[in-house]
mmCIF file of C-alpha atoms in Angstrom:
data_model
loop_
_atom_site.group_PDB
_atom_site.id
_atom_site.type_symbol
_atom_site.label_atom_id
_atom_site.label_comp_id
_atom_site.label_asym_id
_atom_site.label_seq_id
_atom_site.Cartn_x
_atom_site.Cartn_y
_atom_site.Cartn_z
ATOM 1 C CA VAL A 343 87.739 -113.004 74.869
ATOM 2 C CA GLU A 344 85.790 -110.339 76.639
ATOM 3 C CA LEU A 345 83.647 -107.826 74.924
ATOM 4 C CA VAL A 346 82.264 -105.013 76.388
ATOM 5 C CA GLU A 347 80.159 -102.238 74.635
ATOM 6 C CA SER A 348 78.888 -98.835 75.468
ATOM 7 C CA GLY A 349 77.333 -95.450 74.007
ATOM 8 C CA GLY A 350 73.693 -96.573 73.740
ATOM 9 C CA GLY A 351 71.348 -94.246 75.095
ATOM 10 C CA LEU A 352 68.002 -92.342 74.427
ATOM 11 C CA VAL A 353 68.614 -89.609 71.159
ATOM 12 C CA GLN A 354 65.706 -88.036 69.011
ATOM 13 C CA ALA A 355 65.039 -89.310 65.813
ATOM 14 C CA GLY A 356 67.524 -87.964 62.874
ATOM 15 C CA GLY A 357 70.309 -87.941 65.531
ATOM 16 C CA SER A 358 73.589 -89.359 65.984
ATOM 17 C CA LEU A 359 75.183 -92.370 68.548
ATOM 18 C CA ARG A 360 78.285 -94.019 68.268
ATOM 19 C CA LEU A 361 78.447 -96.576 70.094
ATOM 20 C CA SER A 362 81.959 -98.515 71.734
ATOM 21 C CA CYS A 363 83.276 -102.033 71.784
ATOM 22 C CA ALA A 364 86.160 -102.716 73.650
ATOM 23 C CA ALA A 365 88.029 -106.091 72.857
ATOM 24 C CA SER A 366 90.355 -107.837 74.950
ATOM 25 C CA GLY A 367 91.786 -111.261 75.937
ATOM 26 C CA ARG A 368 93.831 -112.230 72.766
ATOM 27 C CA THR A 369 94.783 -110.801 69.432
ATOM 28 C CA PHE A 370 91.990 -110.627 66.960
ATOM 29 C CA ASN A 371 94.192 -111.227 63.181
ATOM 30 C CA ASN A 372 91.730 -111.986 60.823
ATOM 31 C CA TRP A 373 89.071 -112.813 62.997
ATOM 32 C CA VAL A 374 85.766 -110.317 61.819
ATOM 33 C CA MET A 375 83.556 -108.156 64.346
ATOM 34 C CA GLY A 376 80.373 -107.434 63.935
ATOM 35 C CA TRP A 377 77.156 -105.334 65.231
ATOM 36 C CA PHE A 378 73.812 -107.164 65.746
ATOM 37 C CA ARG A 379 70.187 -105.247 66.974
ATOM 38 C CA GLN A 380 67.815 -107.417 68.785
ATOM 39 C CA THR A 381 64.341 -106.067 69.852
ATOM 40 C CA PRO A 382 61.799 -107.766 71.873
ATOM 41 C CA GLY A 383 60.582 -111.145 70.535
ATOM 42 C CA LYS A 384 62.870 -110.743 67.572
ATOM 43 C CA GLU A 385 66.194 -112.881 67.016
ATOM 44 C CA ARG A 386 69.595 -110.723 66.699
ATOM 45 C CA GLU A 387 69.746 -109.358 62.915
ATOM 46 C CA PHE A 388 72.735 -108.275 61.610
ATOM 47 C CA VAL A 389 73.919 -104.875 61.422
ATOM 48 C CA ALA A 390 77.318 -104.476 60.515
ATOM 49 C CA ALA A 391 80.627 -106.229 60.424
ATOM 50 C CA ILE A 392 84.475 -105.157 59.562
ATOM 51 C CA THR A 393 87.565 -107.651 59.377
ATOM 52 C CA TRP A 394 90.038 -106.745 61.952
ATOM 53 C CA ASN A 395 93.313 -106.890 59.666
ATOM 54 C CA ARG A 396 92.174 -105.081 56.312
ATOM 55 C CA GLY A 397 88.984 -102.953 57.573
ATOM 56 C CA THR A 398 86.926 -104.359 54.884
ATOM 57 C CA THR A 399 83.507 -103.911 55.739
ATOM 58 C CA THR A 400 79.515 -105.241 55.297
ATOM 59 C CA TYR A 401 76.198 -103.785 56.186
ATOM 60 C CA ALA A 402 72.439 -104.585 56.459
ATOM 61 C CA ASP A 403 70.869 -102.984 53.792
ATOM 62 C CA SER A 404 68.993 -100.985 56.386
ATOM 63 C CA ALA A 405 72.298 -99.481 58.030
ATOM 64 C CA LYS A 406 73.415 -98.677 54.616
ATOM 65 C CA GLY A 407 74.202 -94.759 54.018
ATOM 66 C CA ARG A 408 73.579 -94.390 57.915
ATOM 67 C CA PHE A 409 76.128 -96.345 59.612
ATOM 68 C CA THR A 410 79.707 -96.806 59.818
ATOM 69 C CA ILE A 411 81.474 -99.323 61.267
ATOM 70 C CA SER A 412 85.105 -98.981 62.075
ATOM 71 C CA ARG A 413 87.867 -100.179 64.302
ATOM 72 C CA ASP A 414 90.967 -98.760 66.195
ATOM 73 C CA TYR A 415 93.826 -100.985 65.789
ATOM 74 C CA GLY A 416 96.038 -100.059 68.417
ATOM 75 C CA LYS A 417 93.139 -99.755 71.283
ATOM 76 C CA ASN A 418 91.136 -103.167 69.974
ATOM 77 C CA VAL A 419 87.960 -100.943 69.700
ATOM 78 C CA VAL A 420 85.338 -101.415 67.592
ATOM 79 C CA TYR A 421 82.988 -98.554 66.905
ATOM 80 C CA LEU A 422 79.507 -98.249 65.532
ATOM 81 C CA GLN A 423 78.640 -94.320 64.417
ATOM 82 C CA MET A 424 74.905 -94.237 63.884
ATOM 83 C CA ASN A 425 73.307 -91.432 61.916
ATOM 84 C CA SER A 426 69.796 -90.375 61.068
ATOM 85 C CA LEU A 427 68.230 -92.834 63.246
ATOM 86 C CA LYS A 428 64.841 -93.876 63.128
ATOM 87 C CA PRO A 429 62.209 -95.568 65.785
ATOM 88 C CA GLU A 430 63.302 -98.232 64.027
ATOM 89 C CA ASP A 431 67.040 -98.507 64.872
ATOM 90 C CA ALA A 432 66.181 -98.843 68.511
ATOM 91 C CA GLY A 433 67.393 -101.926 70.367
ATOM 92 C CA ASP A 434 69.676 -103.756 71.890
ATOM 93 C CA TYR A 435 72.703 -103.569 70.145
ATOM 94 C CA TYR A 436 75.595 -106.596 70.827
ATOM 95 C CA CYS A 437 78.993 -106.163 69.890
ATOM 96 C CA ALA A 438 80.282 -109.618 68.809
ATOM 97 C CA ALA A 439 83.483 -111.382 67.605
ATOM 98 C CA ASN A 440 84.031 -114.132 64.546
ATOM 99 C CA ARG A 441 87.565 -115.921 64.602
ATOM 100 C CA ASN A 442 86.504 -118.099 61.132
ATOM 101 C CA GLY A 443 85.759 -114.795 59.392
ATOM 102 C CA ASP A 444 82.605 -116.307 57.429
ATOM 103 C CA ASN A 445 79.365 -115.988 57.429
ATOM 104 C CA ARG A 446 79.624 -112.205 58.482
ATOM 105 C CA SER A 447 75.852 -111.789 58.858
ATOM 106 C CA SER A 448 75.089 -115.081 60.719
ATOM 107 C CA PRO A 449 74.901 -114.771 64.500
ATOM 108 C CA THR A 450 75.413 -118.172 64.841
ATOM 109 C CA ALA A 451 79.201 -117.707 63.016
ATOM 110 C CA TYR A 452 80.322 -115.645 66.133
ATOM 111 C CA GLY A 453 81.532 -117.366 69.610
ATOM 112 C CA TYR A 454 81.867 -114.133 71.093
ATOM 113 C CA TRP A 455 79.438 -111.746 72.498
ATOM 114 C CA GLY A 456 79.146 -108.761 74.588
ATOM 115 C CA ARG A 457 76.511 -107.987 77.170
ATOM 116 C CA GLY A 458 74.754 -105.018 74.435
ATOM 117 C CA THR A 459 73.957 -101.515 75.172
ATOM 118 C CA GLN A 460 70.364 -100.207 74.598
ATOM 119 C CA VAL A 461 69.791 -97.498 71.874
ATOM 120 C CA THR A 462 66.098 -96.045 72.280
ATOM 121 C CA VAL A 463 64.810 -93.351 69.393
ATOM 122 C CA ALA A 464 62.342 -91.086 70.103
ATOM 123 C CA SER A 465 59.716 -90.315 67.332
#
């Protein structure tokens, strides 16, 4: 399994970014794909997750109403649309894959990770 993130960058507070995660190496039926954020000195924190088959979504409270996770079933790409960005949204964003589908908000449930993409939000 290979996960490759893209789309990070510098944005002004209030702006938007769309992150992409290209997934390859197998089919992902019944898997859960997630996005996590990490800042220096802190553990990775859950942002959002989506079930591959049905597209059922789960969000961290901090992401609800501003972020949208989606997937393109045919292209094997998972997206994270981030709107109304705040300085506290800054960090390294990682795409992850969970083959069991449970504990969607826990980093330990995900066995595959991308290398991350950096998001900087200027105030």
